[in-house]
Amino acid sequence: MAKEETTVNVSVVPAVTPVSKGPDKGGFYWGTGRRKTSVARVRIRPGAGKLLINSKKLDDYFKITQDRNAVISPLAAAKVEKAFDVFVNVRGGGTTGQAGATMLGIARALKNYDMSLAQMLRDGGYLTRDPRMVERKKPGQSGARKRYQFSKR
């Protein structure tokens, strides 16, 4: 028996490079960051390096050094700390969650500004959303994992 050769037409879809949006009317590039229950709306524009979070300076808003370093780390990775003015509105959660949300928002805004920075930010892990959330409380328990004390008698 002779095998029949079948040809399959596979349409090759060209790789589509994402088109970065231009700035809005104020010249800002936007990025949204989320972490735990915190949401940060970030606006950046070329400037002198001003960084305001909820209308406060970085050192006044985040008291913990680890949180301050997390916020500026995408700017440091892209080597543009003093090249952009950054304005952040952040709500919800605690300080560490807000710092993580702000970090992701800044990284996304930088990517919207210049797509060539995307690979550098991705390699540093700044464009990855941290999916960890608080585990819910279960019925019949005092918390998510903790149980009430068992009494044998």
XYZ file of C-alpha atoms in Angstrom:
153
model
C 0.000 0.000 0.000
C 1.272 3.417 -0.846
C 1.062 6.116 1.730
C -0.553 9.275 0.596
C 1.302 12.373 1.512
C -0.852 15.068 2.943
C 0.220 18.632 3.113
C -0.983 20.794 5.881
C -1.293 24.485 5.242
C -0.022 26.226 8.325
C -0.461 29.932 8.172
C 2.480 31.654 9.735
C 1.413 34.561 11.871
C 4.081 37.234 12.047
C 5.229 38.156 15.523
C 3.402 41.265 16.546
C 5.435 43.698 18.532
C 3.321 45.629 21.000
C 2.892 49.247 20.083
C 3.646 51.517 22.973
C 1.098 54.231 23.467
C 2.304 57.771 23.417
C 2.008 60.096 26.365
C -1.355 61.441 27.467
C -2.239 65.141 27.315
C -0.015 65.970 30.291
C 2.972 64.129 28.796
C 2.644 61.230 31.238
C 3.152 57.526 30.664
C 0.951 55.334 32.859
C 1.502 52.043 34.657
C -0.702 50.122 37.087
C 0.774 47.879 39.757
C -0.921 45.445 42.122
C 0.380 43.458 45.102
C -1.724 41.678 47.738
C -4.634 44.127 48.165
C -2.710 47.256 47.133
C -3.215 49.064 43.839
C -0.783 51.733 42.600
C -1.491 54.079 39.711
C 1.831 55.422 38.437
C 2.505 58.335 36.083
C 5.990 59.122 34.787
C 7.356 61.793 32.495
C 10.853 62.935 31.620
C 12.024 65.359 34.271
C 14.425 66.051 37.109
C 13.913 62.911 39.221
C 11.078 64.001 41.513
C 9.289 61.046 43.164
C 5.985 61.661 44.975
C 3.793 58.982 46.530
C 0.321 60.175 47.546
C 1.698 63.748 47.413
C 4.509 62.880 49.855
C 8.211 62.354 49.287
C 9.491 58.786 49.163
C 11.310 59.004 52.530
C 8.237 60.461 54.245
C 5.828 57.849 52.889
C 7.903 54.647 53.205
C 9.764 54.535 56.522
C 11.332 51.087 55.983
C 14.523 51.060 53.893
C 13.535 47.797 52.212
C 10.319 49.388 50.891
C 12.151 52.488 49.630
C 14.700 50.310 47.821
C 11.916 48.248 46.235
C 10.237 51.381 44.873
C 13.347 52.798 43.196
C 14.761 49.449 42.032
C 13.132 49.467 38.529
C 14.504 52.975 37.957
C 17.938 51.845 39.115
C 17.835 48.747 36.898
C 17.055 50.900 33.867
C 19.661 53.493 35.023
C 17.163 56.363 34.855
C 16.814 57.415 38.517
C 17.175 61.141 37.836
C 15.665 61.167 34.339
C 11.964 60.870 35.243
C 9.445 62.558 37.482
C 7.324 59.845 39.098
C 3.885 60.442 40.603
C 2.145 57.572 42.401
C -1.341 57.176 43.871
C -1.485 54.007 45.945
C -4.352 52.583 48.019
C -5.094 49.491 50.072
C -3.008 46.984 51.985
C 0.042 47.678 54.103
C 3.342 49.351 53.422
C 5.104 46.320 51.929
C 2.202 45.567 49.596
C 2.062 49.211 48.545
C 5.808 49.227 47.862
C 5.474 46.096 45.700
C 2.531 47.576 43.805
C 4.454 50.803 43.235
C 7.484 48.867 41.970
C 5.372 47.002 39.403
C 3.588 50.212 38.362
C 6.868 52.058 37.786
C 8.259 49.150 35.764
C 5.132 49.025 33.582
C 5.219 52.789 33.050
C 8.899 52.596 32.004
C 8.010 49.809 29.572
C 5.241 51.976 28.093
C 7.741 54.805 27.707
C 10.419 52.726 25.971
C 9.922 49.117 24.850
C 13.702 48.579 24.709
C 13.733 48.660 28.533
C 11.258 45.753 28.719
C 13.819 42.946 28.539
C 16.050 44.563 31.155
C 13.073 44.996 33.509
C 11.820 41.480 32.804
C 15.255 40.001 33.601
C 15.234 41.807 36.949
C 11.755 40.436 37.726
C 10.146 43.867 37.875
C 7.417 43.162 35.296
C 6.112 40.018 37.018
C 3.027 40.416 39.186
C 3.432 38.628 42.526
C 0.351 36.358 42.681
C 0.508 35.586 46.401
C -2.590 36.599 48.349
C -3.790 36.088 51.915
C -5.351 32.674 52.449
C -8.989 32.824 53.487
C -10.241 31.912 56.951
C -11.935 28.507 57.086
C -15.171 27.789 58.994
C -14.686 26.024 62.321
C -11.177 27.422 62.705
C -9.795 30.557 64.277
C -7.784 31.456 61.157
C -6.703 30.108 57.793
C -4.643 27.262 59.268
C -4.911 27.619 63.048
C -7.536 25.450 64.681
C -9.321 25.676 67.989
C -7.772 23.551 70.745
C -8.863 19.908 70.682
C -10.156 18.443 73.928
C -10.130 14.666 74.197
C -12.322 14.604 77.346
